[in-house]
PDB file of C-alpha atoms in Angstrom:
ATOM      1  CA  MET A   1      66.289  22.627 111.523  1.00 71.00           C
ATOM      2  CA  VAL A   2      68.514  25.978 111.146  1.00 72.00           C
ATOM      3  CA  THR A   3      66.653  28.785 109.778  1.00 80.00           C
ATOM      4  CA  GLY A   4      68.083  31.996 109.338  1.00 81.00           C
ATOM      5  CA  ARG A   5      65.950  33.388 112.746  1.00 84.00           C
ATOM      6  CA  LYS A   6      67.852  30.707 114.328  1.00 87.00           C
ATOM      7  CA  ILE A   7      70.903  32.052 113.281  1.00 87.00           C
ATOM      8  CA  ARG A   8      70.077  35.019 114.240  1.00 87.00           C
ATOM      9  CA  LEU A   9      68.929  34.514 117.519  1.00 89.00           C
ATOM     10  CA  ALA A  10      72.436  32.929 117.914  1.00 90.00           C
ATOM     11  CA  TYR A  11      74.439  36.055 116.748  1.00 86.00           C
ATOM     12  CA  LEU A  12      72.693  38.594 119.085  1.00 90.00           C
ATOM     13  CA  THR A  13      72.820  36.173 122.190  1.00 92.00           C
ATOM     14  CA  ALA A  14      76.792  36.069 121.189  1.00 90.00           C
ATOM     15  CA  VAL A  15      76.756  40.152 121.229  1.00 88.00           C
ATOM     16  CA  ALA A  16      74.529  40.287 124.238  1.00 91.00           C
ATOM     17  CA  THR A  17      76.889  37.771 126.037  1.00 91.00           C
ATOM     18  CA  VAL A  18      80.050  39.985 124.463  1.00 86.00           C
ATOM     19  CA  LEU A  19      78.479  43.133 126.189  1.00 89.00           C
ATOM     20  CA  VAL A  20      78.012  41.377 129.678  1.00 91.00           C
ATOM     21  CA  VAL A  21      81.590  40.460 129.435  1.00 88.00           C
ATOM     22  CA  LEU A  22      82.181  44.200 129.026  1.00 84.00           C
ATOM     23  CA  LEU A  23      80.070  45.241 131.559  1.00 85.00           C
ATOM     24  CA  TYR A  24      81.557  42.883 134.078  1.00 86.00           C
ATOM     25  CA  LEU A  25      85.308  43.449 133.265  1.00 81.00           C
ATOM     26  CA  THR A  26      84.971  47.182 133.008  1.00 77.00           C
ATOM     27  CA  THR A  27      82.663  47.068 136.772  1.00 77.00           C
ATOM     28  CA  GLN A  28      84.371  44.470 138.330  1.00 74.00           C
ATOM     29  CA  ARG A  29      87.851  44.070 137.194  1.00 69.00           C
ATOM     30  CA  ILE A  30      89.245  47.167 136.109  1.00 69.00           C
ATOM     31  CA  LEU A  31      87.507  49.829 138.227  1.00 67.00           C
ATOM     32  CA  GLY A  32      90.159  50.568 140.980  1.00 68.00           C
ATOM     33  CA  GLN A  33      93.128  49.395 139.625  1.00 71.00           C
ATOM     34  CA  SER A  34      96.348  50.607 138.598  1.00 73.00           C
ATOM     35  CA  SER A  35      96.494  51.646 135.030  1.00 75.00           C
ATOM     36  CA  PRO A  36      98.681  49.411 132.978  1.00 77.00           C
ATOM     37  CA  CYS A  37      99.538  52.085 130.507  1.00 78.00           C
ATOM     38  CA  GLY A  38     101.474  54.154 133.080  1.00 76.00           C
ATOM     39  CA  LEU A  39     100.300  58.114 133.279  1.00 75.00           C
ATOM     40  CA  SER A  40      99.071  57.974 129.191  1.00 76.00           C
ATOM     41  CA  PRO A  41      98.729  54.922 127.221  1.00 78.00           C
ATOM     42  CA  SER A  42     100.694  54.518 123.745  1.00 75.00           C
ATOM     43  CA  GLU A  43      98.825  55.708 120.573  1.00 71.00           C
ATOM     44  CA  GLU A  44      99.453  52.277 119.198  1.00 73.00           C
ATOM     45  CA  PRO A  45      99.386  49.235 121.025  1.00 75.00           C
ATOM     46  CA  ALA A  46     102.493  47.005 121.535  1.00 76.00           C
ATOM     47  CA  HIS A  47     100.959  43.796 119.913  1.00 77.00           C
ATOM     48  CA  PRO A  48      98.035  45.372 117.541  1.00 77.00           C
ATOM     49  CA  PHE A  49      95.274  42.742 116.508  1.00 79.00           C
ATOM     50  CA  LEU A  50      96.514  40.959 113.668  1.00 76.00           C
ATOM     51  CA  ALA A  51      99.785  42.184 113.910  1.00 75.00           C
ATOM     52  CA  PHE A  52      99.116  45.346 112.099  1.00 77.00           C
ATOM     53  CA  GLN A  53      98.532  48.724 113.378  1.00 75.00           C
ATOM     54  CA  PHE A  54      95.103  49.286 111.647  1.00 81.00           C
ATOM     55  CA  GLY A  55      93.561  45.911 112.485  1.00 85.00           C
ATOM     56  CA  THR A  56      91.280  46.766 115.047  1.00 87.00           C
ATOM     57  CA  ALA A  57      90.237  49.627 112.685  1.00 87.00           C
ATOM     58  CA  LEU A  58      89.677  47.434 109.779  1.00 90.00           C
ATOM     59  CA  LEU A  59      87.567  44.842 111.481  1.00 91.00           C
ATOM     60  CA  CYS A  60      85.166  47.734 112.896  1.00 91.00           C
ATOM     61  CA  PHE A  61      84.724  48.881 109.217  1.00 91.00           C
ATOM     62  CA  GLY A  62      84.432  45.184 108.398  1.00 93.00           C
ATOM     63  CA  CYS A  63      81.576  44.745 111.204  1.00 91.00           C
ATOM     64  CA  LEU A  64      79.746  47.990 110.071  1.00 91.00           C
ATOM     65  CA  VAL A  65      79.412  46.746 106.537  1.00 91.00           C
ATOM     66  CA  VAL A  66      78.783  43.145 107.300  1.00 89.00           C
ATOM     67  CA  GLY A  67      76.154  44.550 109.600  1.00 87.00           C
ATOM     68  CA  SER A  68      74.697  46.627 107.058  1.00 87.00           C
ATOM     69  CA  LEU A  69      74.093  43.671 104.539  1.00 84.00           C
ATOM     70  CA  ALA A  70      70.558  44.106 105.689  1.00 80.00           C
ATOM     71  CA  SER A  71      70.563  47.439 103.760  1.00 81.00           C
ATOM     72  CA  PHE A  72      72.198  45.822 100.691  1.00 80.00           C
ATOM     73  CA  LEU A  73      69.577  42.563 100.746  1.00 79.00           C
ATOM     74  CA  GLY A  74      66.841  44.981 100.844  1.00 75.00           C
ATOM     75  CA  ARG A  75      67.759  46.747  97.203  1.00 76.00           C
ATOM     76  CA  PHE A  76      67.979  43.206  95.705  1.00 78.00           C
ATOM     77  CA  PRO A  77      64.577  40.815  95.570  1.00 78.00           C
ATOM     78  CA  ARG A  78      66.283  38.295  94.320  1.00 80.00           C
ATOM     79  CA  LEU A  79      68.427  37.844  97.432  1.00 78.00           C
ATOM     80  CA  LEU A  80      65.683  37.761  99.160  1.00 77.00           C
ATOM     81  CA  ASN A  81      64.545  34.218  97.631  1.00 80.00           C
ATOM     82  CA  ILE A  82      67.685  32.696  99.192  1.00 81.00           C
ATOM     83  CA  ARG A  83      66.381  30.284 101.828  1.00 80.00           C
ATOM     84  CA  GLY A  84      66.794  31.947 105.641  1.00 78.00           C
ATOM     85  CA  LEU A  85      68.728  35.062 104.405  1.00 79.00           C
ATOM     86  CA  PRO A  86      65.934  37.259 105.059  1.00 79.00           C
ATOM     87  CA  GLY A  87      65.148  35.891 108.501  1.00 80.00           C
ATOM     88  CA  LEU A  88      69.036  36.008 109.034  1.00 80.00           C
ATOM     89  CA  VAL A  89      69.963  39.339 107.756  1.00 81.00           C
ATOM     90  CA  LEU A  90      66.075  41.474 108.032  1.00 81.00           C
ATOM     91  CA  GLY A  91      64.555  39.946 110.678  1.00 81.00           C
ATOM     92  CA  GLY A  92      60.567  39.383 111.549  1.00 82.00           C
ATOM     93  CA  THR A  93      58.342  41.703 109.837  1.00 83.00           C
ATOM     94  CA  LYS A  94      55.374  41.767 112.233  1.00 86.00           C
ATOM     95  CA  GLU A  95      54.431  45.369 113.789  1.00 85.00           C
ATOM     96  CA  LEU A  96      54.275  45.292 117.695  1.00 87.00           C
ATOM     97  CA  PRO A  97      53.245  48.908 119.310  1.00 85.00           C
ATOM     98  CA  LEU A  98      54.834  48.364 122.594  1.00 89.00           C
ATOM     99  CA  ALA A  99      58.204  47.822 120.454  1.00 89.00           C
ATOM    100  CA  ARG A 100      58.562  51.371 119.130  1.00 89.00           C
ATOM    101  CA  VAL A 101      58.229  52.848 122.403  1.00 91.00           C
ATOM    102  CA  LEU A 102      60.559  50.537 123.916  1.00 91.00           C
ATOM    103  CA  VAL A 103      63.295  51.360 121.083  1.00 90.00           C
ATOM    104  CA  GLN A 104      62.748  54.767 121.572  1.00 90.00           C
ATOM    105  CA  ILE A 105      63.854  54.563 125.000  1.00 92.00           C
ATOM    106  CA  GLY A 106      66.893  52.971 124.095  1.00 90.00           C
ATOM    107  CA  LEU A 107      67.871  54.848 121.468  1.00 88.00           C
ATOM    108  CA  PHE A 108      67.203  57.914 123.424  1.00 90.00           C
ATOM    109  CA  PHE A 109      69.283  56.689 126.513  1.00 90.00           C
ATOM    110  CA  LEU A 110      72.069  55.589 124.037  1.00 86.00           C
ATOM    111  CA  LEU A 111      72.069  59.213 122.580  1.00 86.00           C
ATOM    112  CA  LEU A 112      72.249  60.883 125.925  1.00 89.00           C
ATOM    113  CA  PHE A 113      75.390  58.239 127.356  1.00 86.00           C
ATOM    114  CA  GLY A 114      76.764  58.709 123.404  1.00 83.00           C
ATOM    115  CA  SER A 115      76.301  62.600 123.919  1.00 87.00           C
ATOM    116  CA  GLY A 116      77.520  62.504 127.557  1.00 85.00           C
ATOM    117  CA  ALA A 117      81.167  61.020 126.792  1.00 83.00           C
ATOM    118  CA  LEU A 118      81.823  63.235 124.290  1.00 85.00           C
ATOM    119  CA  ILE A 119      81.143  66.287 126.642  1.00 87.00           C
ATOM    120  CA  PHE A 120      83.265  64.470 128.972  1.00 86.00           C
ATOM    121  CA  GLU A 121      85.814  64.104 126.691  1.00 84.00           C
ATOM    122  CA  SER A 122      86.139  67.764 126.500  1.00 86.00           C
ATOM    123  CA  PHE A 123      86.049  68.361 130.035  1.00 86.00           C
ATOM    124  CA  ALA A 124      88.474  65.864 130.664  1.00 84.00           C
ATOM    125  CA  ILE A 125      90.727  67.081 128.189  1.00 83.00           C
ATOM    126  CA  TYR A 126      90.244  70.793 129.515  1.00 85.00           C
ATOM    127  CA  LYS A 127      91.132  69.567 133.036  1.00 82.00           C
ATOM    128  CA  GLU A 128      93.935  67.381 132.190  1.00 82.00           C
ATOM    129  CA  ILE A 129      92.509  63.867 133.377  1.00 83.00           C
ATOM    130  CA  TRP A 130      92.272  60.459 131.350  1.00 83.00           C
ATOM    131  CA  PRO A 131      89.618  61.036 128.325  1.00 84.00           C
ATOM    132  CA  VAL A 132      87.344  58.066 127.240  1.00 83.00           C
ATOM    133  CA  THR A 133      90.084  57.616 124.458  1.00 85.00           C
ATOM    134  CA  PHE A 134      92.665  57.314 126.847  1.00 85.00           C
ATOM    135  CA  TYR A 135      90.436  54.022 128.563  1.00 83.00           C
ATOM    136  CA  VAL A 136      89.980  52.369 124.959  1.00 85.00           C
ATOM    137  CA  ARG A 137      93.524  53.404 123.804  1.00 85.00           C
ATOM    138  CA  CYS A 138      94.937  51.480 127.001  1.00 84.00           C
ATOM    139  CA  GLY A 139      92.588  48.428 126.818  1.00 83.00           C
ATOM    140  CA  ASN A 140      93.685  48.481 123.157  1.00 85.00           C
ATOM    141  CA  ASP A 141      97.213  48.391 124.674  1.00 84.00           C
ATOM    142  CA  ALA A 142      96.878  45.925 127.385  1.00 83.00           C
ATOM    143  CA  ALA A 143      94.355  43.301 125.542  1.00 83.00           C
ATOM    144  CA  PRO A 144      94.575  44.137 121.856  1.00 86.00           C
ATOM    145  CA  VAL A 145      92.386  40.456 120.928  1.00 86.00           C
ATOM    146  CA  TYR A 146      89.609  41.578 123.887  1.00 86.00           C
ATOM    147  CA  THR A 147      89.510  45.059 122.706  1.00 87.00           C
ATOM    148  CA  ALA A 148      88.797  44.101 118.939  1.00 88.00           C
ATOM    149  CA  LEU A 149      86.203  41.660 119.890  1.00 87.00           C
ATOM    150  CA  PHE A 150      84.640  43.792 121.740  1.00 86.00           C
ATOM    151  CA  ALA A 151      84.638  46.789 119.217  1.00 89.00           C
ATOM    152  CA  GLY A 152      83.750  44.441 116.566  1.00 89.00           C
ATOM    153  CA  GLY A 153      80.822  43.298 118.154  1.00 87.00           C
ATOM    154  CA  ILE A 154      79.620  46.957 118.975  1.00 88.00           C
ATOM    155  CA  CYS A 155      80.126  47.930 115.243  1.00 90.00           C
ATOM    156  CA  LEU A 156      78.220  44.798 114.155  1.00 88.00           C
ATOM    157  CA  LEU A 157      74.910  46.298 115.759  1.00 88.00           C
ATOM    158  CA  LEU A 158      75.397  49.836 114.927  1.00 89.00           C
ATOM    159  CA  GLY A 159      75.916  48.588 111.288  1.00 90.00           C
ATOM    160  CA  ASN A 160      72.950  46.682 111.570  1.00 88.00           C
ATOM    161  CA  TRP A 161      70.976  49.329 113.364  1.00 88.00           C
ATOM    162  CA  LEU A 162      71.809  52.350 111.284  1.00 88.00           C
ATOM    163  CA  TRP A 163      71.782  50.817 107.508  1.00 87.00           C
ATOM    164  CA  HIS A 164      68.858  48.448 107.750  1.00 85.00           C
ATOM    165  CA  ALA A 165      66.770  48.075 105.160  1.00 81.00           C
ATOM    166  CA  ALA A 166      64.526  50.629 104.455  1.00 73.00           C
ATOM    167  CA  PRO A 167      60.642  49.396 105.655  1.00 66.00           C
ATOM    168  CA  PRO A 168      58.414  49.368 102.684  1.00 62.00           C
ATOM    169  CA  LYS A 169      57.503  52.379 101.172  1.00 60.00           C
ATOM    170  CA  GLY A 170      54.068  53.999 102.443  1.00 53.00           C
ATOM    171  CA  THR A 171      54.482  52.225 106.071  1.00 51.00           C
ATOM    172  CA  SER A 172      57.224  54.491 107.002  1.00 46.00           C
ATOM    173  CA  THR A 173      55.804  57.076 109.752  1.00 43.00           C
TER     174      THR A 173
ATOM    175  CA  MET B   1      93.976  58.874 137.211  1.00 45.00           C
ATOM    176  CA  TRP B   2      93.081  55.196 136.528  1.00 43.00           C
ATOM    177  CA  ASN B   3      90.411  55.466 139.334  1.00 46.00           C
ATOM    178  CA  ASP B   4      88.509  58.186 137.630  1.00 59.00           C
ATOM    179  CA  SER B   5      85.312  56.792 137.622  1.00 68.00           C
ATOM    180  CA  SER B   6      83.706  58.795 135.282  1.00 72.00           C
ATOM    181  CA  ALA B   7      84.358  58.010 132.192  1.00 72.00           C
ATOM    182  CA  MET B   8      83.968  54.193 133.145  1.00 74.00           C
ATOM    183  CA  ILE B   9      80.486  55.355 134.256  1.00 78.00           C
ATOM    184  CA  LEU B  10      79.193  56.662 131.048  1.00 79.00           C
ATOM    185  CA  ALA B  11      81.088  54.063 129.062  1.00 78.00           C
ATOM    186  CA  ASP B  12      79.234  51.265 131.139  1.00 82.00           C
ATOM    187  CA  GLY B  13      76.022  53.266 130.862  1.00 86.00           C
ATOM    188  CA  PHE B  14      76.693  53.400 127.072  1.00 85.00           C
ATOM    189  CA  ILE B  15      77.057  49.640 127.122  1.00 87.00           C
ATOM    190  CA  PHE B  16      74.228  49.120 129.236  1.00 90.00           C
ATOM    191  CA  VAL B  17      71.899  50.872 127.091  1.00 91.00           C
ATOM    192  CA  LEU B  18      73.259  48.824 123.999  1.00 90.00           C
ATOM    193  CA  LEU B  19      72.574  45.278 126.095  1.00 92.00           C
ATOM    194  CA  TYR B  20      69.332  46.861 126.435  1.00 93.00           C
ATOM    195  CA  LEU B  21      68.353  47.374 122.894  1.00 92.00           C
ATOM    196  CA  VAL B  22      70.079  43.939 122.108  1.00 93.00           C
ATOM    197  CA  VAL B  23      67.655  42.359 124.609  1.00 94.00           C
ATOM    198  CA  ILE B  24      64.821  44.059 122.502  1.00 93.00           C
ATOM    199  CA  GLU B  25      65.748  42.852 119.702  1.00 91.00           C
ATOM    200  CA  ILE B  26      66.314  38.952 120.892  1.00 93.00           C
ATOM    201  CA  GLY B  27      63.165  39.540 121.997  1.00 93.00           C
ATOM    202  CA  LEU B  28      61.577  40.853 118.344  1.00 92.00           C
ATOM    203  CA  THR B  29      63.311  37.890 117.003  1.00 90.00           C
ATOM    204  CA  VAL B  30      61.499  35.447 118.828  1.00 91.00           C
ATOM    205  CA  ALA B  31      58.230  37.249 118.335  1.00 91.00           C
ATOM    206  CA  ASN B  32      59.024  37.443 114.414  1.00 88.00           C
ATOM    207  CA  ALA B  33      58.396  41.156 114.837  1.00 90.00           C
ATOM    208  CA  LYS B  34      60.181  44.165 113.141  1.00 89.00           C
ATOM    209  CA  PRO B  35      64.015  44.806 114.334  1.00 90.00           C
ATOM    210  CA  VAL B  36      65.452  47.773 115.945  1.00 91.00           C
ATOM    211  CA  GLY B  37      67.023  48.608 112.758  1.00 89.00           C
ATOM    212  CA  THR B  38      63.455  48.881 110.926  1.00 89.00           C
ATOM    213  CA  TYR B  39      62.618  51.753 113.250  1.00 89.00           C
ATOM    214  CA  VAL B  40      66.267  53.177 113.480  1.00 89.00           C
ATOM    215  CA  ARG B  41      65.509  52.856 109.267  1.00 87.00           C
ATOM    216  CA  GLU B  42      62.464  55.342 109.206  1.00 87.00           C
ATOM    217  CA  PHE B  43      63.869  57.791 111.550  1.00 87.00           C
ATOM    218  CA  LEU B  44      66.803  58.142 109.423  1.00 88.00           C
ATOM    219  CA  LEU B  45      64.825  58.110 106.173  1.00 88.00           C
ATOM    220  CA  GLN B  46      63.124  61.402 107.350  1.00 88.00           C
ATOM    221  CA  HIS B  47      66.405  62.985 108.577  1.00 87.00           C
ATOM    222  CA  PRO B  48      69.419  62.252 106.280  1.00 88.00           C
ATOM    223  CA  TRP B  49      71.570  64.900 107.614  1.00 92.00           C
ATOM    224  CA  ILE B  50      71.548  62.880 110.788  1.00 88.00           C
ATOM    225  CA  GLU B  51      72.598  59.943 108.961  1.00 86.00           C
ATOM    226  CA  LEU B  52      75.379  61.441 107.115  1.00 89.00           C
ATOM    227  CA  GLY B  53      76.385  62.979 110.559  1.00 89.00           C
ATOM    228  CA  LEU B  54      76.099  59.607 112.409  1.00 87.00           C
ATOM    229  CA  ALA B  55      77.915  57.384 109.469  1.00 88.00           C
ATOM    230  CA  ILE B  56      80.916  60.841 109.927  1.00 89.00           C
ATOM    231  CA  PHE B  57      80.945  60.263 113.519  1.00 87.00           C
ATOM    232  CA  VAL B  58      81.165  56.654 113.624  1.00 88.00           C
ATOM    233  CA  GLY B  59      84.134  56.617 111.233  1.00 87.00           C
ATOM    234  CA  ALA B  60      86.220  59.827 112.782  1.00 86.00           C
ATOM    235  CA  LEU B  61      85.317  57.622 116.145  1.00 86.00           C
ATOM    236  CA  ILE B  62      87.046  54.308 115.113  1.00 87.00           C
ATOM    237  CA  GLY B  63      89.955  56.299 113.328  1.00 85.00           C
ATOM    238  CA  HIS B  64      90.323  58.310 116.417  1.00 84.00           C
ATOM    239  CA  PHE B  65      90.617  55.136 118.855  1.00 85.00           C
ATOM    240  CA  PHE B  66      92.559  52.528 116.871  1.00 83.00           C
ATOM    241  CA  ALA B  67      94.376  54.295 114.031  1.00 74.00           C
ATOM    242  CA  LYS B  68      97.579  56.467 114.412  1.00 68.00           C
ATOM    243  CA  GLY B  69      99.875  57.361 111.284  1.00 55.00           C
ATOM    244  CA  PRO B  70     101.639  56.978 108.987  1.00 53.00           C
ATOM    245  CA  ILE B  71      98.524  58.942 107.698  1.00 51.00           C
ATOM    246  CA  PRO B  72      99.536  62.690 108.656  1.00 52.00           C
ATOM    247  CA  TRP B  73      95.759  63.681 109.571  1.00 52.00           C
ATOM    248  CA  ILE B  74      95.143  60.660 112.179  1.00 49.00           C
ATOM    249  CA  THR B  75      98.100  61.627 114.185  1.00 51.00           C
ATOM    250  CA  HIS B  76      97.003  62.886 117.925  1.00 48.00           C
TER     251      HIS B  76
END
């Protein structure tokens, strides 16, 4: 029987697969290769996603909104009565003490790498080498569909994590 | 320039940590436990300015990476 939890597991597995493919492509297929974009990538891809220059950006914002559905759902108790929807969007309810520590470790490193990327961006502009932006734009120029897919997957996660439904009052630490 | 691996290492580190969190999220879903978003939300409810900053940052990043004129302030 298909339940909300199973659909949630399927979507999370799909996102994890997208991230594994992205790691494989960047480390095994792209690193060390010559640039397909010349000395600097164009600001706009030759064949943008959805044949529209804002296609990828719109997909990203759409994924952020879809990811944040948990937050909207949490505000309307009537929606929580729809069968399977809470399991799909809100996840489980059990409290696991180890989960909090594992999540905090992950978030710490996420912010660390995010900050590192921003510092590198500034350093790269100063040293006139390729900043992270150029790699993203080059990817968007060379493979717009894959880039949109990867960016959409990441935005889906960020939307779900940043704007998840608030925990019930009194349970917040 | 393409061979500069520093940016790629940072980006891959970021993706790897995202993957780590997704694997934890899968584990939490299997165990029917509270998802990652609940813990992030708890923190952001206590620090609304960080939430505002992150929202602006994520939006700006998407615009910076994937959008270009005719909106004058998005030219690079």
